[in-house]
PDB file of C-alpha atoms in Angstrom:
ATOM      1  CA  MET A  27      85.489 122.331 115.179  1.00  0.00           C
ATOM      2  CA  ILE A  28      85.905 121.650 118.879  1.00  0.00           C
ATOM      3  CA  ALA A  29      85.613 118.456 120.952  1.00  0.00           C
ATOM      4  CA  VAL A  30      86.116 117.910 124.645  1.00  0.00           C
ATOM      5  CA  VAL A  31      87.517 114.673 126.078  1.00  0.00           C
ATOM      6  CA  PHE A  32      86.721 114.036 129.761  1.00  0.00           C
ATOM      7  CA  LEU A  33      89.357 112.244 131.879  1.00  0.00           C
ATOM      8  CA  ARG A  34      88.875 110.276 135.051  1.00  0.00           C
ATOM      9  CA  ASP A  35      92.309 111.060 136.507  1.00  0.00           C
ATOM     10  CA  PHE A  36      94.272 114.196 137.419  1.00  0.00           C
ATOM     11  CA  GLY A  37      97.579 114.987 135.840  1.00  0.00           C
ATOM     12  CA  PHE A  38      99.174 114.481 132.431  1.00  0.00           C
ATOM     13  CA  SER A  39     102.141 112.312 133.284  1.00  0.00           C
ATOM     14  CA  ASP A  40     101.554 110.520 129.957  1.00  0.00           C
ATOM     15  CA  GLN A  41     101.953 113.702 127.882  1.00  0.00           C
ATOM     16  CA  ALA A  42     104.966 112.093 126.144  1.00  0.00           C
ATOM     17  CA  ASN A  43     102.634 109.302 124.985  1.00  0.00           C
ATOM     18  CA  LEU A  44     100.227 111.897 123.665  1.00  0.00           C
ATOM     19  CA  ARG A  45     103.011 113.806 121.807  1.00  0.00           C
ATOM     20  CA  ASN A  46     104.259 110.575 120.236  1.00  0.00           C
ATOM     21  CA  ALA A  47     100.712 109.479 119.247  1.00  0.00           C
ATOM     22  CA  LEU A  48     100.165 112.893 117.559  1.00  0.00           C
ATOM     23  CA  ARG A  49     103.474 112.641 115.735  1.00  0.00           C
ATOM     24  CA  ASN A  50     102.653 109.147 114.530  1.00  0.00           C
ATOM     25  CA  ASN A  51      99.212 110.169 113.309  1.00  0.00           C
ATOM     26  CA  PHE A  52     100.466 113.420 111.667  1.00  0.00           C
ATOM     27  CA  PRO A  53     103.977 112.589 110.294  1.00  0.00           C
ATOM     28  CA  ASP A  54     103.570 115.235 107.546  1.00  0.00           C
ATOM     29  CA  CYS A  55     102.567 118.162 109.796  1.00  0.00           C
ATOM     30  CA  SER A  56     104.383 121.446 108.970  1.00  0.00           C
ATOM     31  CA  ALA A  57     105.723 122.020 112.465  1.00  0.00           C
ATOM     32  CA  ASP A  58     107.164 119.800 115.154  1.00  0.00           C
ATOM     33  CA  ILE A  59     104.573 118.610 117.654  1.00  0.00           C
ATOM     34  CA  SER A  60     105.781 119.544 121.110  1.00  0.00           C
ATOM     35  CA  SER A  61     104.157 120.654 124.355  1.00  0.00           C
ATOM     36  CA  ASN A  62     104.817 123.635 126.576  1.00  0.00           C
ATOM     37  CA  LYS A  63     106.427 123.292 129.990  1.00  0.00           C
ATOM     38  CA  ASP A  64     103.417 124.293 132.050  1.00  0.00           C
ATOM     39  CA  LYS A  65     101.484 121.923 134.318  1.00  0.00           C
ATOM     40  CA  ASP A  66      98.660 121.935 131.711  1.00  0.00           C
ATOM     41  CA  PRO A  67     100.276 120.855 128.414  1.00  0.00           C
ATOM     42  CA  LEU A  68      99.360 122.578 125.157  1.00  0.00           C
ATOM     43  CA  PHE A  69     100.082 121.091 121.732  1.00  0.00           C
ATOM     44  CA  VAL A  70      99.778 123.290 118.611  1.00  0.00           C
ATOM     45  CA  PHE A  71     100.639 122.271 115.082  1.00  0.00           C
ATOM     46  CA  PHE A  72      99.697 122.885 111.450  1.00  0.00           C
ATOM     47  CA  HIS A  73      98.360 120.250 109.083  1.00  0.00           C
ATOM     48  CA  ARG A  74      97.447 120.888 105.459  1.00  0.00           C
ATOM     49  CA  GLY A  75      96.282 124.417 106.149  1.00  0.00           C
ATOM     50  CA  PHE A  76      94.493 123.592 109.433  1.00  0.00           C
ATOM     51  CA  VAL A  77      95.527 125.007 112.811  1.00  0.00           C
ATOM     52  CA  CYS A  78      95.313 122.157 115.311  1.00  0.00           C
ATOM     53  CA  SER A  79      95.493 122.381 119.081  1.00  0.00           C
ATOM     54  CA  VAL A  80      95.211 120.004 121.964  1.00  0.00           C
ATOM     55  CA  MET A  81      94.795 121.821 125.302  1.00  0.00           C
ATOM     56  CA  CYS A  82      95.012 119.839 128.569  1.00  0.00           C
ATOM     57  CA  PHE A  83      93.362 121.179 131.739  1.00  0.00           C
ATOM     58  CA  GLU A  84      93.797 119.666 135.167  1.00  0.00           C
ATOM     59  CA  ALA A  85      90.322 120.824 136.186  1.00  0.00           C
ATOM     60  CA  ASN A  86      86.695 119.949 135.754  1.00  0.00           C
ATOM     61  CA  ALA A  87      85.001 121.205 132.610  1.00  0.00           C
ATOM     62  CA  PRO A  88      81.989 123.481 133.308  1.00  0.00           C
ATOM     63  CA  MET A  89      78.761 121.466 132.894  1.00  0.00           C
ATOM     64  CA  ALA A  90      75.339 120.862 134.478  1.00  0.00           C
ATOM     65  CA  LYS A  91      72.968 117.938 134.541  1.00  0.00           C
ATOM     66  CA  THR A  92      70.366 120.002 132.673  1.00  0.00           C
ATOM     67  CA  ASP A  93      72.700 120.788 129.737  1.00  0.00           C
ATOM     68  CA  PRO A  94      71.155 119.702 126.405  1.00  0.00           C
ATOM     69  CA  ALA A  95      74.054 117.320 125.825  1.00  0.00           C
ATOM     70  CA  PHE A  96      73.027 115.232 128.845  1.00  0.00           C
ATOM     71  CA  VAL A  97      69.286 115.474 128.145  1.00  0.00           C
ATOM     72  CA  ASN A  98      69.875 114.134 124.618  1.00  0.00           C
ATOM     73  CA  ALA A  99      72.594 111.562 125.384  1.00  0.00           C
ATOM     74  CA  TRP A 100      70.562 108.776 123.792  1.00  0.00           C
ATOM     75  CA  PHE A 101      73.544 106.426 123.396  1.00  0.00           C
ATOM     76  CA  TRP A 102      74.751 106.997 126.948  1.00  0.00           C
ATOM     77  CA  PRO A 103      71.967 107.018 129.578  1.00  0.00           C
ATOM     78  CA  THR A 104      74.465 107.089 132.480  1.00  0.00           C
ATOM     79  CA  ALA A 105      76.501 109.983 131.028  1.00  0.00           C
ATOM     80  CA  TRP A 106      75.924 112.387 133.927  1.00  0.00           C
ATOM     81  CA  ASP A 107      76.664 109.825 136.622  1.00  0.00           C
ATOM     82  CA  GLU A 108      79.976 108.964 134.979  1.00  0.00           C
ATOM     83  CA  LEU A 109      81.123 112.374 133.783  1.00  0.00           C
ATOM     84  CA  SER A 110      80.197 114.221 136.957  1.00  0.00           C
ATOM     85  CA  ARG A 111      83.152 112.424 138.571  1.00  0.00           C
ATOM     86  CA  HIS A 112      85.745 113.466 135.953  1.00  0.00           C
ATOM     87  CA  SER A 113      88.876 115.199 137.177  1.00  0.00           C
ATOM     88  CA  ALA A 114      90.427 116.729 134.056  1.00  0.00           C
ATOM     89  CA  HIS A 115      89.634 117.416 130.403  1.00  0.00           C
ATOM     90  CA  ILE A 116      91.263 117.934 126.997  1.00  0.00           C
ATOM     91  CA  VAL A 117      89.979 120.421 124.436  1.00  0.00           C
ATOM     92  CA  VAL A 118      90.766 119.479 120.835  1.00  0.00           C
ATOM     93  CA  SER A 119      90.221 122.088 118.107  1.00  0.00           C
ATOM     94  CA  VAL A 120      90.727 122.338 114.329  1.00  0.00           C
ATOM     95  CA  ALA A 121      90.428 125.736 112.637  1.00  0.00           C
ATOM     96  CA  ALA A 122      91.012 127.473 109.309  1.00  0.00           C
ATOM     97  CA  GLY A 123      91.852 125.286 106.318  1.00  0.00           C
ATOM     98  CA  ASP A 124      89.540 124.507 103.431  1.00  0.00           C
ATOM     99  CA  GLY A 125      86.460 122.290 103.664  1.00  0.00           C
ATOM    100  CA  ALA A 126      84.349 120.994 106.597  1.00  0.00           C
ATOM    101  CA  ARG A 127      84.820 117.363 105.568  1.00  0.00           C
ATOM    102  CA  ALA A 128      88.630 117.580 105.636  1.00  0.00           C
ATOM    103  CA  ARG A 129      88.428 119.521 108.924  1.00  0.00           C
ATOM    104  CA  ALA A 130      86.237 116.794 110.430  1.00  0.00           C
ATOM    105  CA  LEU A 131      88.647 114.050 109.366  1.00  0.00           C
ATOM    106  CA  THR A 132      91.568 115.962 110.910  1.00  0.00           C
ATOM    107  CA  LEU A 133      89.616 116.296 114.184  1.00  0.00           C
ATOM    108  CA  GLN A 134      88.929 112.596 114.139  1.00  0.00           C
ATOM    109  CA  ARG A 135      92.643 111.772 113.708  1.00  0.00           C
ATOM    110  CA  ILE A 136      93.471 113.993 116.674  1.00  0.00           C
ATOM    111  CA  LEU A 137      90.781 112.380 118.808  1.00  0.00           C
ATOM    112  CA  GLN A 138      92.213 108.918 117.912  1.00  0.00           C
ATOM    113  CA  SER A 139      95.601 110.055 119.252  1.00  0.00           C
ATOM    114  CA  VAL A 140      94.124 111.547 122.385  1.00  0.00           C
ATOM    115  CA  LEU A 141      92.062 108.477 123.231  1.00  0.00           C
ATOM    116  CA  PHE A 142      94.967 106.130 122.469  1.00  0.00           C
ATOM    117  CA  ALA A 143      97.268 108.061 124.809  1.00  0.00           C
ATOM    118  CA  SER A 144      94.720 108.699 127.587  1.00  0.00           C
ATOM    119  CA  PRO A 145      93.551 105.464 129.186  1.00  0.00           C
ATOM    120  CA  SER A 146      91.472 107.384 131.753  1.00  0.00           C
ATOM    121  CA  ALA A 147      89.255 108.984 129.045  1.00  0.00           C
ATOM    122  CA  ILE A 148      85.586 108.598 129.949  1.00  0.00           C
ATOM    123  CA  GLY A 149      83.684 110.389 127.168  1.00  0.00           C
ATOM    124  CA  VAL A 150      83.747 112.845 124.258  1.00  0.00           C
ATOM    125  CA  HIS A 151      81.561 115.894 123.711  1.00  0.00           C
ATOM    126  CA  TYR A 152      81.391 117.495 120.267  1.00  0.00           C
ATOM    127  CA  ALA A 153      80.539 121.094 120.984  1.00  0.00           C
ATOM    128  CA  SER A 154      78.883 122.226 117.719  1.00  0.00           C
ATOM    129  CA  SER A 155      76.207 119.556 117.641  1.00  0.00           C
ATOM    130  CA  GLY A 156      75.998 118.757 121.376  1.00  0.00           C
ATOM    131  CA  THR A 157      76.821 115.062 120.870  1.00  0.00           C
ATOM    132  CA  LEU A 158      77.968 113.208 124.021  1.00  0.00           C
ATOM    133  CA  LEU A 159      79.361 109.712 123.666  1.00  0.00           C
ATOM    134  CA  PRO A 160      81.391 107.282 125.859  1.00  0.00           C
ATOM    135  CA  ALA A 161      85.053 107.099 124.971  1.00  0.00           C
ATOM    136  CA  LYS A 162      84.926 103.411 124.020  1.00  0.00           C
ATOM    137  CA  LEU A 163      82.194 104.063 121.486  1.00  0.00           C
ATOM    138  CA  VAL A 164      84.088 106.994 119.953  1.00  0.00           C
ATOM    139  CA  SER A 165      87.245 104.857 119.615  1.00  0.00           C
ATOM    140  CA  HIS A 166      85.145 102.269 117.774  1.00  0.00           C
ATOM    141  CA  ILE A 167      83.429 104.643 115.324  1.00  0.00           C
ATOM    142  CA  LEU A 168      86.696 106.402 114.488  1.00  0.00           C
ATOM    143  CA  GLN A 169      88.273 103.231 113.196  1.00  0.00           C
ATOM    144  CA  GLU A 170      87.011 104.089 109.705  1.00  0.00           C
ATOM    145  CA  GLY A 171      88.969 107.296 109.463  1.00  0.00           C
ATOM    146  CA  ASP A 172      88.360 107.996 105.780  1.00  0.00           C
ATOM    147  CA  ARG A 173      84.920 109.516 106.306  1.00  0.00           C
ATOM    148  CA  PRO A 174      83.201 111.729 108.887  1.00  0.00           C
ATOM    149  CA  ALA A 175      81.605 109.762 111.722  1.00  0.00           C
ATOM    150  CA  PRO A 176      77.849 110.701 111.749  1.00  0.00           C
ATOM    151  CA  MET A 177      77.367 109.673 115.403  1.00  0.00           C
ATOM    152  CA  LEU A 178      80.028 112.191 116.448  1.00  0.00           C
ATOM    153  CA  PHE A 179      78.967 115.129 114.347  1.00  0.00           C
ATOM    154  CA  LEU A 180      75.187 114.729 114.322  1.00  0.00           C
ATOM    155  CA  SER A 181      72.818 115.004 117.272  1.00  0.00           C
ATOM    156  CA  CYS A 182      69.010 114.745 117.559  1.00  0.00           C
ATOM    157  CA  PHE A 183      66.635 116.684 119.760  1.00  0.00           C
ATOM    158  CA  PHE A 184      63.100 115.371 120.458  1.00  0.00           C
ATOM    159  CA  ALA A 185      59.808 116.956 121.563  1.00  0.00           C
ATOM    160  CA  ARG A 186      56.084 116.116 121.608  1.00  0.00           C
ATOM    161  CA  GLU A 187      54.033 117.478 118.720  1.00  0.00           C
ATOM    162  CA  LYS A 188      51.484 120.131 119.673  1.00  0.00           C
ATOM    163  CA  ASP A 189      48.006 118.736 120.155  1.00  0.00           C
ATOM    164  CA  GLY A 190      46.062 118.814 116.902  1.00  0.00           C
ATOM    165  CA  SER A 191      49.101 119.130 114.636  1.00  0.00           C
ATOM    166  CA  PHE A 192      48.493 115.657 113.223  1.00  0.00           C
ATOM    167  CA  PRO A 193      45.597 113.138 113.242  1.00  0.00           C
ATOM    168  CA  ARG A 194      47.467 110.951 115.681  1.00  0.00           C
ATOM    169  CA  PRO A 195      49.594 112.084 118.648  1.00  0.00           C
ATOM    170  CA  GLY A 196      53.315 111.973 117.796  1.00  0.00           C
ATOM    171  CA  ILE A 197      56.765 113.366 118.374  1.00  0.00           C
ATOM    172  CA  MET A 198      59.006 115.595 116.334  1.00  0.00           C
ATOM    173  CA  ALA A 199      62.808 115.567 116.090  1.00  0.00           C
ATOM    174  CA  SER A 200      65.409 118.000 114.801  1.00  0.00           C
ATOM    175  CA  THR A 201      69.036 117.268 113.900  1.00  0.00           C
ATOM    176  CA  LYS A 202      71.978 119.497 114.632  1.00  0.00           C
ATOM    177  CA  GLY A 203      75.320 119.320 112.847  1.00  0.00           C
ATOM    178  CA  LEU A 204      74.555 119.013 109.137  1.00  0.00           C
ATOM    179  CA  THR A 205      74.770 122.744 108.509  1.00  0.00           C
ATOM    180  CA  GLU A 206      78.446 122.625 109.467  1.00  0.00           C
ATOM    181  CA  PHE A 207      78.918 120.545 106.286  1.00  0.00           C
ATOM    182  CA  GLY A 208      76.842 122.873 104.124  1.00  0.00           C
ATOM    183  CA  LEU A 209      73.754 120.693 104.285  1.00  0.00           C
ATOM    184  CA  LEU A 210      70.219 121.332 105.497  1.00  0.00           C
ATOM    185  CA  GLU A 211      69.180 119.969 108.843  1.00  0.00           C
ATOM    186  CA  ILE A 212      66.401 117.338 109.144  1.00  0.00           C
ATOM    187  CA  GLU A 213      63.165 117.807 111.012  1.00  0.00           C
ATOM    188  CA  ALA A 214      60.913 114.741 111.504  1.00  0.00           C
ATOM    189  CA  ARG A 215      57.242 115.456 112.089  1.00  0.00           C
ATOM    190  CA  GLY A 216      54.367 113.356 113.379  1.00  0.00           C
ATOM    191  CA  PHE A 217      56.333 110.194 114.224  1.00  0.00           C
ATOM    192  CA  THR A 218      54.085 107.895 116.293  1.00  0.00           C
ATOM    193  CA  GLY A 219      56.800 105.672 117.761  1.00  0.00           C
ATOM    194  CA  SER A 220      59.488 106.407 120.360  1.00  0.00           C
ATOM    195  CA  PRO A 221      62.700 108.459 120.161  1.00  0.00           C
ATOM    196  CA  ALA A 222      64.634 105.184 120.362  1.00  0.00           C
ATOM    197  CA  GLU A 223      62.962 104.018 117.133  1.00  0.00           C
ATOM    198  CA  LEU A 224      63.274 107.398 115.280  1.00  0.00           C
ATOM    199  CA  HIS A 225      66.860 108.180 116.266  1.00  0.00           C
ATOM    200  CA  PRO A 226      68.653 105.496 114.216  1.00  0.00           C
ATOM    201  CA  PHE A 227      66.544 106.353 111.164  1.00  0.00           C
ATOM    202  CA  LEU A 228      67.557 110.011 111.358  1.00  0.00           C
ATOM    203  CA  LEU A 229      71.233 109.095 111.829  1.00  0.00           C
ATOM    204  CA  THR A 230      71.001 106.815 108.756  1.00  0.00           C
ATOM    205  CA  VAL A 231      69.501 109.607 106.614  1.00  0.00           C
ATOM    206  CA  GLY A 232      72.071 112.088 107.947  1.00  0.00           C
ATOM    207  CA  ALA A 233      74.950 109.698 107.282  1.00  0.00           C
ATOM    208  CA  SER A 234      73.774 109.193 103.676  1.00  0.00           C
ATOM    209  CA  LEU A 235      73.717 112.984 103.217  1.00  0.00           C
ATOM    210  CA  LEU A 236      77.154 113.421 104.808  1.00  0.00           C
ATOM    211  CA  GLU A 237      78.667 110.667 102.688  1.00  0.00           C
ATOM    212  CA  GLN A 238      76.989 112.089  99.531  1.00  0.00           C
ATOM    213  CA  LYS A 239      75.308 108.808  98.857  1.00  0.00           C
ATOM    214  CA  MET A 240      71.906 110.459  98.763  1.00  0.00           C
ATOM    215  CA  THR A 241      70.292 113.765  97.795  1.00  0.00           C
ATOM    216  CA  LEU A 242      66.870 114.878  98.939  1.00  0.00           C
ATOM    217  CA  LYS A 243      64.419 117.192  97.185  1.00  0.00           C
ATOM    218  CA  ASP A 244      60.892 118.360  97.737  1.00  0.00           C
ATOM    219  CA  GLY A 245      58.370 115.607  97.066  1.00  0.00           C
ATOM    220  CA  ASP A 246      60.682 112.657  97.607  1.00  0.00           C
ATOM    221  CA  THR A 247      59.661 109.735  99.739  1.00  0.00           C
ATOM    222  CA  LEU A 248      61.717 107.579 102.093  1.00  0.00           C
ATOM    223  CA  SER A 249      60.923 104.176 103.565  1.00  0.00           C
ATOM    224  CA  ILE A 250      61.074 103.205 107.201  1.00  0.00           C
ATOM    225  CA  GLY A 251      60.434  99.578 108.058  1.00  0.00           C
ATOM    226  CA  SER A 252      58.579  97.514 105.493  1.00  0.00           C
ATOM    227  CA  SER A 253      55.526  99.669 104.836  1.00  0.00           C
ATOM    228  CA  GLU A 254      55.549 103.243 106.051  1.00  0.00           C
ATOM    229  CA  ALA A 255      56.351 105.895 103.435  1.00  0.00           C
ATOM    230  CA  VAL A 256      57.817 109.172 104.686  1.00  0.00           C
ATOM    231  CA  ARG A 257      57.162 112.323 102.620  1.00  0.00           C
ATOM    232  CA  VAL A 258      60.062 114.801 102.183  1.00  0.00           C
ATOM    233  CA  ALA A 259      59.296 118.501 101.957  1.00  0.00           C
ATOM    234  CA  LEU A 260      61.639 121.471 101.831  1.00  0.00           C
ATOM    235  CA  VAL A 261      60.150 123.675 104.545  1.00  0.00           C
ATOM    236  CA  ARG A 262      61.013 126.398 107.030  1.00  0.00           C
ATOM    237  CA  SER A 263      62.080 125.009 110.363  1.00  0.00           C
ATOM    238  CA  ILE A 264      59.627 125.438 113.261  1.00  0.00           C
ATOM    239  CA  LEU A 265      62.602 125.764 115.617  1.00  0.00           C
ATOM    240  CA  HIS A 266      65.154 127.828 113.706  1.00  0.00           C
ATOM    241  CA  ASP A 267      65.239 130.561 111.122  1.00  0.00           C
ATOM    242  CA  ALA A 268      66.395 128.208 108.304  1.00  0.00           C
ATOM    243  CA  ASP A 269      65.128 125.819 105.686  1.00  0.00           C
ATOM    244  CA  VAL A 270      65.185 122.103 106.558  1.00  0.00           C
ATOM    245  CA  TYR A 271      64.345 118.736 105.090  1.00  0.00           C
ATOM    246  CA  GLY A 272      60.921 118.025 106.683  1.00  0.00           C
ATOM    247  CA  LEU A 273      60.196 114.280 106.966  1.00  0.00           C
ATOM    248  CA  TYR A 274      56.424 113.842 107.443  1.00  0.00           C
ATOM    249  CA  PHE A 275      55.267 110.543 108.882  1.00  0.00           C
ATOM    250  CA  GLN A 276      51.588 111.528 108.802  1.00  0.00           C
TER     251      GLN A 276
END
């Protein structure tokens, strides 16, 4: 699991604060947390079977305005305007170990340390799902550190339905990120509202799956609002070579 934290300022003069924040957040790690002596600090440590690293780069991260992360930054409409002015970035990674859930919680704890010690942090990009969120929002959603944060690990991509696919014109949406936790992704079909209306519904369903509060099977129905029933079908994705939970609104 990899996340990128974008920083407004050059330099890592506060690397001692970052080292101390990591030590405070991981008092039981199996190796002392210390950085190298280079201009760009590197922190590597082991925690409960996971290999954790925090790599600091005094350079811009490669990105373009047309990248999917910016196109689908639904919670951050001004993401490109703000991040295009960043001066440095930090790459956080967690590898090996046992279990995606525990790996995700470890990544969240590292991100808490990084954001606490880096006041110039602008935003966070979770690479696997393409999620892009402002740093203040990430700090807020990481406060409940005992469960994976759906907004960080789950993204949604939207498109118009092909003409004639459903009786009424609509949009479709596909999630990305659930497979990393051993779950099927979600594809919504035939939704007649806007992405802004569908997005929170998909995040709610995805969160329930992540937190194991809900299971879905072929033929189930879900409710959105007070009247509309959504049919669940286990189908082949129209975007990927994989099975998904199809949510049919028509």
